[in-house]
Amino acid sequence: MAESELTIQETNQAAAVIDAVCKRIIGQKQVVKEAFAAILVSGHILFEDIPGTGKTTLANTIARVLGLSFQRIQGTPDLLPSDITGTLVLNPTQGDFSFRKGPIFTQLLLMDEINRATPRTQSALLEAMAERQVTVDGVTYALEAPFCVMATANPIESQGVFPLPEAQLDRFLVQLKLGYVTADEELEMVFRHTVPPVMPEPILSAMDLLELQNKVQKVKIHSDVLTYLVHLCRATREDSEVLLGASPRAIVALSHFVRAMAWIEGRDFVTPDDVQTAIKPILRHRIVFRNWSSTDSEEQFQQFIDRIVDHVPVPTEWEYSE
């Protein structure tokens, strides 16, 4: 198989971004890679995890390192759609209305505890996530590129929350979980909090990120590897344990996401290993089991994907033609 590597500059850019974020986020290098990969393909990210694992800090740090403007919204039951998108404000001196932009007019938006907001408010994000625009009183306003939504949800609480429906979950490219780190990593985390925190310097700018997004689109996927990707996703629909398998949108999302994962690893082509690594964050929030229990859902999902990967034949001989 003929290998084609990225330039040293591109490889160093990816490593520099990940290292800068990991200096503040301890023990989560794989999650940082996956979050960066999602942003490289203009995807949105859902963090569904227990409180206190660093989701908000991760979002803020990524925005800083990538040189993006950042806004945070706290999801509450009394949050209105206009609190996100903006509203018309009366100008008493001129007797007309002007549009006051909401916090969604940023490049990286953190929607904290999205499942605490009402469905009406959650749906206010849909147009922005899908179309990169906001419509208020019949007027459409474009959002500044690059634009990414990171949302957090607490899977443990059941009172005062409004779970996202499958259609809205599908708008998120990936679902990531931070979880607990090792004892040594927690010790390092506590030690770092005994000194004044130092925010990392920006590694990229918004313009740099847009250029990288264009380069990631050019990462090649051989037809055999693409066929393998499709067969893996289709196999999730044929399992007797599954009520809802991977949608066609999930297949397209995975085909984009694997390109970014390959680019981060310093390659301009996708391997079957990239597909096996990328499929879990892509499908974690898209698979619905017939017998589902919130207490063991992650373990059930991991075992299910491992079984699918073991079952679908892996392409062993493939090469790229110039």
mmCIF file of C-alpha atoms in Angstrom:
data_model
loop_
_atom_site.group_PDB
_atom_site.id
_atom_site.type_symbol
_atom_site.label_atom_id
_atom_site.label_comp_id
_atom_site.label_asym_id
_atom_site.label_seq_id
_atom_site.Cartn_x
_atom_site.Cartn_y
_atom_site.Cartn_z
ATOM 1 C CA MET A 1 0.000 0.000 0.000
ATOM 2 C CA ALA A 2 1.486 3.326 -1.060
ATOM 3 C CA GLU A 3 1.631 5.715 1.870
ATOM 4 C CA SER A 4 1.293 9.479 1.442
ATOM 5 C CA GLU A 5 2.128 11.536 4.493
ATOM 6 C CA LEU A 6 1.068 15.066 5.305
ATOM 7 C CA THR A 7 3.564 17.880 5.378
ATOM 8 C CA ILE A 8 5.592 18.321 8.556
ATOM 9 C CA GLN A 9 3.884 21.662 9.140
ATOM 10 C CA GLU A 10 0.397 20.126 9.038
ATOM 11 C CA THR A 11 1.403 17.265 11.326
ATOM 12 C CA ASN A 12 2.962 19.707 13.772
ATOM 13 C CA GLN A 13 -0.183 21.843 13.746
ATOM 14 C CA ALA A 14 -2.354 18.911 14.795
ATOM 15 C CA ALA A 15 0.096 17.837 17.514
ATOM 16 C CA ALA A 16 0.470 21.403 18.802
ATOM 17 C CA VAL A 17 -3.290 21.878 19.167
ATOM 18 C CA ILE A 18 -3.768 18.582 21.006
ATOM 19 C CA ASP A 19 -0.759 19.130 23.284
ATOM 20 C CA ALA A 20 -1.894 22.653 24.169
ATOM 21 C CA VAL A 21 -5.372 21.451 25.173
ATOM 22 C CA CYS A 22 -3.976 18.470 27.088
ATOM 23 C CA LYS A 23 -1.823 20.754 29.225
ATOM 24 C CA ARG A 24 -5.044 21.910 30.851
ATOM 25 C CA ILE A 25 -7.241 18.822 30.378
ATOM 26 C CA ILE A 26 -5.492 15.931 32.125
ATOM 27 C CA GLY A 27 -5.786 12.333 30.935
ATOM 28 C CA GLN A 28 -8.237 12.943 28.068
ATOM 29 C CA LYS A 29 -6.022 12.905 24.974
ATOM 30 C CA GLN A 30 -8.312 10.624 22.951
ATOM 31 C CA VAL A 31 -11.362 12.760 23.722
ATOM 32 C CA VAL A 32 -9.401 15.887 22.770
ATOM 33 C CA LYS A 33 -8.463 14.245 19.454
ATOM 34 C CA GLU A 34 -12.070 13.331 18.746
ATOM 35 C CA ALA A 35 -13.356 16.806 19.640
ATOM 36 C CA PHE A 36 -10.733 18.434 17.404
ATOM 37 C CA ALA A 37 -11.585 16.010 14.597
ATOM 38 C CA ALA A 38 -15.276 16.893 14.866
ATOM 39 C CA ILE A 39 -14.491 20.604 14.575
ATOM 40 C CA LEU A 40 -12.241 19.921 11.566
ATOM 41 C CA VAL A 41 -15.286 18.616 9.680
ATOM 42 C CA SER A 42 -17.640 21.364 10.959
ATOM 43 C CA GLY A 43 -19.427 18.939 13.276
ATOM 44 C CA HIS A 44 -21.255 19.567 16.539
ATOM 45 C CA ILE A 45 -20.367 17.744 19.761
ATOM 46 C CA LEU A 46 -22.514 16.355 22.568
ATOM 47 C CA PHE A 47 -20.863 15.583 25.902
ATOM 48 C CA GLU A 48 -23.127 13.278 27.916
ATOM 49 C CA ASP A 49 -21.347 12.543 31.132
ATOM 50 C CA ILE A 50 -21.440 12.913 34.892
ATOM 51 C CA PRO A 51 -20.857 16.389 36.397
ATOM 52 C CA GLY A 52 -17.380 17.583 37.297
ATOM 53 C CA THR A 53 -15.364 15.798 34.599
ATOM 54 C CA GLY A 54 -14.183 18.972 32.864
ATOM 55 C CA LYS A 55 -16.594 19.359 29.958
ATOM 56 C CA THR A 56 -16.933 23.139 30.306
ATOM 57 C CA THR A 57 -13.202 23.586 30.800
ATOM 58 C CA LEU A 58 -12.518 21.480 27.708
ATOM 59 C CA ALA A 59 -14.837 23.587 25.540
ATOM 60 C CA ASN A 60 -13.354 26.855 26.778
ATOM 61 C CA THR A 61 -9.801 25.598 26.277
ATOM 62 C CA ILE A 62 -10.447 24.335 22.733
ATOM 63 C CA ALA A 63 -11.951 27.693 21.775
ATOM 64 C CA ARG A 64 -8.889 29.454 23.173
ATOM 65 C CA VAL A 65 -6.374 27.192 21.427
ATOM 66 C CA LEU A 66 -8.182 27.407 18.078
ATOM 67 C CA GLY A 67 -8.518 31.185 18.304
ATOM 68 C CA LEU A 68 -12.327 31.112 18.212
ATOM 69 C CA SER A 69 -14.805 33.436 19.880
ATOM 70 C CA PHE A 70 -16.632 31.658 22.722
ATOM 71 C CA GLN A 71 -20.001 31.970 24.437
ATOM 72 C CA ARG A 72 -21.634 29.813 27.111
ATOM 73 C CA ILE A 73 -25.354 29.344 27.761
ATOM 74 C CA GLN A 74 -26.705 27.628 30.875
ATOM 75 C CA GLY A 75 -29.715 25.461 30.086
ATOM 76 C CA THR A 76 -32.640 26.082 32.443
ATOM 77 C CA PRO A 77 -36.404 25.421 32.143
ATOM 78 C CA ASP A 78 -37.139 29.158 31.883
ATOM 79 C CA LEU A 79 -34.621 29.738 29.071
ATOM 80 C CA LEU A 80 -36.379 31.162 26.001
ATOM 81 C CA PRO A 81 -35.402 30.719 22.338
ATOM 82 C CA SER A 82 -34.806 34.476 22.123
ATOM 83 C CA ASP A 83 -32.273 34.151 24.947
ATOM 84 C CA ILE A 84 -30.192 32.112 22.481
ATOM 85 C CA THR A 85 -30.878 33.646 19.096
ATOM 86 C CA GLY A 86 -31.482 37.268 20.051
ATOM 87 C CA THR A 87 -34.478 39.569 19.977
ATOM 88 C CA LEU A 88 -35.882 42.755 18.471
ATOM 89 C CA VAL A 89 -35.397 45.798 20.694
ATOM 90 C CA LEU A 90 -37.337 49.039 20.401
ATOM 91 C CA ASN A 91 -35.292 52.109 19.563
ATOM 92 C CA PRO A 92 -37.331 54.890 21.228
ATOM 93 C CA THR A 93 -35.490 57.747 19.554
ATOM 94 C CA GLN A 94 -36.193 56.507 16.037
ATOM 95 C CA GLY A 95 -39.402 54.631 16.734
ATOM 96 C CA ASP A 96 -38.260 51.376 15.103
ATOM 97 C CA PHE A 97 -36.874 48.030 16.131
ATOM 98 C CA SER A 98 -33.288 46.813 15.880
ATOM 99 C CA PHE A 99 -32.018 43.256 16.236
ATOM 100 C CA ARG A 100 -29.898 42.523 19.290
ATOM 101 C CA LYS A 101 -27.843 39.407 18.637
ATOM 102 C CA GLY A 102 -27.920 36.571 21.142
ATOM 103 C CA PRO A 103 -24.994 34.446 22.356
ATOM 104 C CA ILE A 104 -25.405 32.043 19.426
ATOM 105 C CA PHE A 105 -23.580 34.608 17.321
ATOM 106 C CA THR A 106 -20.180 33.223 18.155
ATOM 107 C CA GLN A 107 -17.818 30.641 16.681
ATOM 108 C CA LEU A 108 -17.885 28.079 19.477
ATOM 109 C CA LEU A 109 -21.083 27.923 21.533
ATOM 110 C CA LEU A 110 -21.270 25.847 24.710
ATOM 111 C CA MET A 111 -24.840 24.889 25.612
ATOM 112 C CA ASP A 112 -24.417 23.639 29.161
ATOM 113 C CA GLU A 113 -27.015 21.102 30.364
ATOM 114 C CA ILE A 114 -29.003 21.253 27.148
ATOM 115 C CA ASN A 115 -31.475 18.719 28.513
ATOM 116 C CA ARG A 116 -32.575 21.207 31.188
ATOM 117 C CA ALA A 117 -33.904 23.555 28.501
ATOM 118 C CA THR A 118 -37.423 23.020 27.170
ATOM 119 C CA PRO A 119 -37.937 21.320 23.786
ATOM 120 C CA ARG A 120 -38.943 24.667 22.261
ATOM 121 C CA THR A 121 -35.654 26.204 23.331
ATOM 122 C CA GLN A 122 -33.669 23.132 22.265
ATOM 123 C CA SER A 123 -35.214 23.403 18.810
ATOM 124 C CA ALA A 124 -33.935 26.985 18.529
ATOM 125 C CA LEU A 125 -30.508 25.459 18.003
ATOM 126 C CA LEU A 126 -31.602 23.235 15.108
ATOM 127 C CA GLU A 127 -31.517 25.807 12.334
ATOM 128 C CA ALA A 128 -28.199 27.171 13.546
ATOM 129 C CA MET A 129 -26.645 23.699 13.741
ATOM 130 C CA ALA A 130 -27.927 22.549 10.356
ATOM 131 C CA GLU A 131 -27.901 25.728 8.276
ATOM 132 C CA ARG A 132 -25.377 27.953 10.107
ATOM 133 C CA GLN A 133 -27.965 30.717 10.224
ATOM 134 C CA VAL A 134 -30.641 32.186 12.504
ATOM 135 C CA THR A 135 -34.051 33.492 11.449
ATOM 136 C CA VAL A 136 -35.782 36.068 13.657
ATOM 137 C CA ASP A 137 -39.046 37.758 12.660
ATOM 138 C CA GLY A 138 -38.636 36.559 9.081
ATOM 139 C CA VAL A 139 -35.105 37.915 8.682
ATOM 140 C CA THR A 140 -32.207 35.483 8.278
ATOM 141 C CA TYR A 141 -28.798 36.214 9.802
ATOM 142 C CA ALA A 142 -25.732 34.188 8.831
ATOM 143 C CA LEU A 143 -23.461 32.866 11.565
ATOM 144 C CA GLU A 144 -19.748 33.508 11.399
ATOM 145 C CA ALA A 145 -17.638 30.595 10.158
ATOM 146 C CA PRO A 146 -16.340 28.387 11.585
ATOM 147 C CA PHE A 147 -19.328 27.635 13.821
ATOM 148 C CA CYS A 148 -19.575 24.757 16.282
ATOM 149 C CA VAL A 149 -22.005 23.856 19.051
ATOM 150 C CA MET A 150 -20.796 21.902 22.048
ATOM 151 C CA ALA A 151 -23.577 20.753 24.349
ATOM 152 C CA THR A 152 -23.452 18.945 27.676
ATOM 153 C CA ALA A 153 -26.072 16.682 29.224
ATOM 154 C CA ASN A 154 -26.215 14.889 32.559
ATOM 155 C CA PRO A 155 -27.426 11.311 31.967
ATOM 156 C CA ILE A 156 -28.054 10.604 35.650
ATOM 157 C CA GLU A 157 -30.683 13.210 36.510
ATOM 158 C CA SER A 158 -34.268 12.458 35.528
ATOM 159 C CA GLN A 159 -36.218 15.283 37.227
ATOM 160 C CA GLY A 160 -36.550 18.661 35.582
ATOM 161 C CA VAL A 161 -34.932 17.520 32.345
ATOM 162 C CA PHE A 162 -36.169 17.193 28.777
ATOM 163 C CA PRO A 163 -34.307 14.405 26.945
ATOM 164 C CA LEU A 164 -33.349 15.246 23.380
ATOM 165 C CA PRO A 165 -35.372 13.307 20.778
ATOM 166 C CA GLU A 166 -33.503 11.053 18.344
ATOM 167 C CA ALA A 167 -33.987 13.545 15.494
ATOM 168 C CA GLN A 168 -32.150 16.245 17.424
ATOM 169 C CA LEU A 169 -29.491 13.898 18.763
ATOM 170 C CA ASP A 170 -28.727 13.004 15.156
ATOM 171 C CA ARG A 171 -27.742 16.646 14.539
ATOM 172 C CA PHE A 172 -24.675 16.138 16.704
ATOM 173 C CA LEU A 173 -21.791 14.618 14.790
ATOM 174 C CA VAL A 174 -20.341 12.819 17.815
ATOM 175 C CA GLN A 175 -21.137 12.058 21.427
ATOM 176 C CA LEU A 176 -18.093 12.046 23.667
ATOM 177 C CA LYS A 177 -17.566 10.878 27.228
ATOM 178 C CA LEU A 178 -14.741 12.036 29.482
ATOM 179 C CA GLY A 179 -15.353 9.830 32.519
ATOM 180 C CA TYR A 180 -12.919 9.432 35.382
ATOM 181 C CA VAL A 181 -9.157 9.513 34.955
ATOM 182 C CA THR A 182 -6.521 7.478 36.804
ATOM 183 C CA ALA A 183 -5.437 8.211 40.366
ATOM 184 C CA ASP A 184 -2.086 9.623 39.196
ATOM 185 C CA GLU A 185 -3.849 11.884 36.706
ATOM 186 C CA GLU A 186 -6.251 13.127 39.380
ATOM 187 C CA LEU A 187 -3.263 13.842 41.624
ATOM 188 C CA GLU A 188 -1.692 15.876 38.820
ATOM 189 C CA MET A 189 -5.020 17.665 38.333
ATOM 190 C CA VAL A 190 -5.224 18.644 42.006
ATOM 191 C CA PHE A 191 -1.596 19.806 41.957
ATOM 192 C CA ARG A 192 -2.246 22.089 38.999
ATOM 193 C CA HIS A 193 -5.188 23.660 40.812
ATOM 194 C CA THR A 194 -2.912 24.744 43.662
ATOM 195 C CA VAL A 195 -1.264 27.307 41.385
ATOM 196 C CA PRO A 196 -2.931 30.118 39.412
ATOM 197 C CA PRO A 197 -4.351 28.673 36.170
ATOM 198 C CA VAL A 198 -2.615 29.673 32.955
ATOM 199 C CA MET A 199 -4.732 29.724 29.806
ATOM 200 C CA PRO A 200 -2.913 28.334 26.767
ATOM 201 C CA GLU A 201 -1.966 30.666 23.961
ATOM 202 C CA PRO A 202 -3.871 30.367 20.660
ATOM 203 C CA ILE A 203 -2.213 27.922 18.269
ATOM 204 C CA LEU A 204 -4.489 28.643 15.307
ATOM 205 C CA SER A 205 -6.785 31.410 14.158
ATOM 206 C CA ALA A 206 -10.290 31.107 12.736
ATOM 207 C CA MET A 207 -8.813 31.566 9.256
ATOM 208 C CA ASP A 208 -6.245 28.820 9.903
ATOM 209 C CA LEU A 209 -9.017 26.473 11.005
ATOM 210 C CA LEU A 210 -11.033 27.155 7.844
ATOM 211 C CA GLU A 211 -7.966 26.295 5.755
ATOM 212 C CA LEU A 212 -7.469 23.051 7.686
ATOM 213 C CA GLN A 213 -11.131 22.144 7.185
ATOM 214 C CA ASN A 214 -10.599 22.434 3.438
ATOM 215 C CA LYS A 215 -7.491 20.235 3.613
ATOM 216 C CA VAL A 216 -9.282 17.561 5.648
ATOM 217 C CA GLN A 217 -11.948 17.297 2.926
ATOM 218 C CA LYS A 218 -9.196 16.160 0.547
ATOM 219 C CA VAL A 219 -8.162 13.175 2.688
ATOM 220 C CA LYS A 220 -8.763 10.082 0.547
ATOM 221 C CA ILE A 221 -10.966 7.086 1.337
ATOM 222 C CA HIS A 222 -10.380 4.064 -0.878
ATOM 223 C CA SER A 223 -13.536 2.444 -2.243
ATOM 224 C CA ASP A 224 -12.796 -0.759 -0.285
ATOM 225 C CA VAL A 225 -12.474 1.166 2.977
ATOM 226 C CA LEU A 226 -15.623 3.163 2.207
ATOM 227 C CA THR A 227 -17.494 -0.079 1.497
ATOM 228 C CA TYR A 228 -16.254 -1.440 4.838
ATOM 229 C CA LEU A 229 -17.522 1.703 6.575
ATOM 230 C CA VAL A 230 -20.975 1.351 5.012
ATOM 231 C CA HIS A 231 -21.216 -2.369 5.844
ATOM 232 C CA LEU A 232 -20.334 -1.677 9.496
ATOM 233 C CA CYS A 233 -23.133 0.875 9.796
ATOM 234 C CA ARG A 234 -25.659 -1.287 7.963
ATOM 235 C CA ALA A 235 -24.832 -4.199 10.255
ATOM 236 C CA THR A 236 -26.119 -2.187 13.218
ATOM 237 C CA ARG A 237 -29.624 -2.270 11.700
ATOM 238 C CA GLU A 238 -29.635 -6.041 11.325
ATOM 239 C CA ASP A 239 -28.906 -6.954 14.948
ATOM 240 C CA SER A 240 -31.832 -8.341 16.939
ATOM 241 C CA GLU A 241 -30.875 -6.261 20.007
ATOM 242 C CA VAL A 242 -31.234 -2.967 18.138
ATOM 243 C CA LEU A 243 -34.448 -0.990 17.761
ATOM 244 C CA LEU A 244 -32.824 1.883 15.836
ATOM 245 C CA GLY A 245 -29.529 1.460 13.996
ATOM 246 C CA ALA A 246 -27.236 3.815 12.111
ATOM 247 C CA SER A 247 -29.074 6.176 9.775
ATOM 248 C CA PRO A 248 -27.852 7.222 6.308
ATOM 249 C CA ARG A 249 -26.865 10.537 7.929
ATOM 250 C CA ALA A 250 -24.698 8.576 10.362
ATOM 251 C CA ILE A 251 -22.892 6.896 7.451
ATOM 252 C CA VAL A 252 -22.180 10.268 5.841
ATOM 253 C CA ALA A 253 -21.068 11.673 9.197
ATOM 254 C CA LEU A 254 -18.670 8.783 9.728
ATOM 255 C CA SER A 255 -17.204 9.214 6.245
ATOM 256 C CA HIS A 256 -16.346 12.815 7.127
ATOM 257 C CA PHE A 257 -15.168 12.147 10.675
ATOM 258 C CA VAL A 258 -12.691 9.407 9.680
ATOM 259 C CA ARG A 259 -10.976 11.855 7.329
ATOM 260 C CA ALA A 260 -10.265 14.185 10.235
ATOM 261 C CA MET A 261 -9.072 11.330 12.463
ATOM 262 C CA ALA A 262 -6.666 10.202 9.738
ATOM 263 C CA TRP A 263 -5.413 13.765 9.246
ATOM 264 C CA ILE A 264 -4.715 14.150 12.959
ATOM 265 C CA GLU A 265 -2.630 10.964 12.809
ATOM 266 C CA GLY A 266 -0.544 12.510 9.999
ATOM 267 C CA ARG A 267 -2.023 10.712 6.991
ATOM 268 C CA ASP A 268 -3.921 11.911 3.930
ATOM 269 C CA PHE A 269 -5.756 8.602 3.563
ATOM 270 C CA VAL A 270 -8.130 6.597 5.754
ATOM 271 C CA THR A 271 -7.410 3.086 7.021
ATOM 272 C CA PRO A 272 -9.828 0.464 8.371
ATOM 273 C CA ASP A 273 -8.349 1.130 11.826
ATOM 274 C CA ASP A 274 -9.487 4.755 11.539
ATOM 275 C CA VAL A 275 -13.018 3.543 10.836
ATOM 276 C CA GLN A 276 -13.000 1.209 13.856
ATOM 277 C CA THR A 277 -11.796 4.044 16.112
ATOM 278 C CA ALA A 278 -14.213 6.651 14.756
ATOM 279 C CA ILE A 279 -17.382 4.569 14.703
ATOM 280 C CA LYS A 280 -17.984 4.619 18.460
ATOM 281 C CA PRO A 281 -18.298 8.402 18.982
ATOM 282 C CA ILE A 282 -20.354 8.618 15.792
ATOM 283 C CA LEU A 283 -22.876 5.920 16.779
ATOM 284 C CA ARG A 284 -22.939 6.237 20.573
ATOM 285 C CA HIS A 285 -25.985 8.533 20.537
ATOM 286 C CA ARG A 286 -27.602 7.033 17.439
ATOM 287 C CA ILE A 287 -28.089 3.402 18.497
ATOM 288 C CA VAL A 288 -31.275 2.565 20.403
ATOM 289 C CA PHE A 289 -31.473 -0.888 21.985
ATOM 290 C CA ARG A 290 -34.692 -2.796 22.514
ATOM 291 C CA ASN A 291 -33.801 -3.550 26.133
ATOM 292 C CA TRP A 292 -32.091 -0.370 27.289
ATOM 293 C CA SER A 293 -30.889 0.408 30.807
ATOM 294 C CA SER A 294 -29.261 3.736 31.633
ATOM 295 C CA THR A 295 -27.064 2.079 34.247
ATOM 296 C CA ASP A 296 -25.221 -0.161 31.792
ATOM 297 C CA SER A 297 -25.881 1.598 28.461
ATOM 298 C CA GLU A 298 -22.234 2.469 27.770
ATOM 299 C CA GLU A 299 -21.020 -1.054 28.489
ATOM 300 C CA GLN A 300 -23.840 -2.479 26.368
ATOM 301 C CA PHE A 301 -22.929 -0.141 23.509
ATOM 302 C CA GLN A 302 -19.210 -0.939 23.683
ATOM 303 C CA GLN A 303 -19.878 -4.676 23.578
ATOM 304 C CA PHE A 304 -22.320 -4.252 20.700
ATOM 305 C CA ILE A 305 -19.879 -2.259 18.536
ATOM 306 C CA ASP A 306 -17.050 -4.696 19.312
ATOM 307 C CA ARG A 307 -19.288 -7.545 18.138
ATOM 308 C CA ILE A 308 -20.168 -5.697 14.924
ATOM 309 C CA VAL A 309 -16.500 -4.944 14.219
ATOM 310 C CA ASP A 310 -15.571 -8.599 14.770
ATOM 311 C CA HIS A 311 -18.356 -9.756 12.449
ATOM 312 C CA VAL A 312 -17.810 -7.507 9.396
ATOM 313 C CA PRO A 313 -14.817 -8.572 7.222
ATOM 314 C CA VAL A 314 -11.958 -6.055 7.158
ATOM 315 C CA PRO A 315 -10.380 -5.125 3.802
ATOM 316 C CA THR A 316 -6.788 -6.363 3.833
ATOM 317 C CA GLU A 317 -5.373 -5.347 0.430
ATOM 318 C CA TRP A 318 -6.028 -1.913 -0.942
ATOM 319 C CA GLU A 319 -3.941 0.884 -2.388
ATOM 320 C CA TYR A 320 -4.424 4.373 -3.689
ATOM 321 C CA SER A 321 -3.911 5.226 -7.337
ATOM 322 C CA GLU A 322 -2.503 8.639 -8.192
#
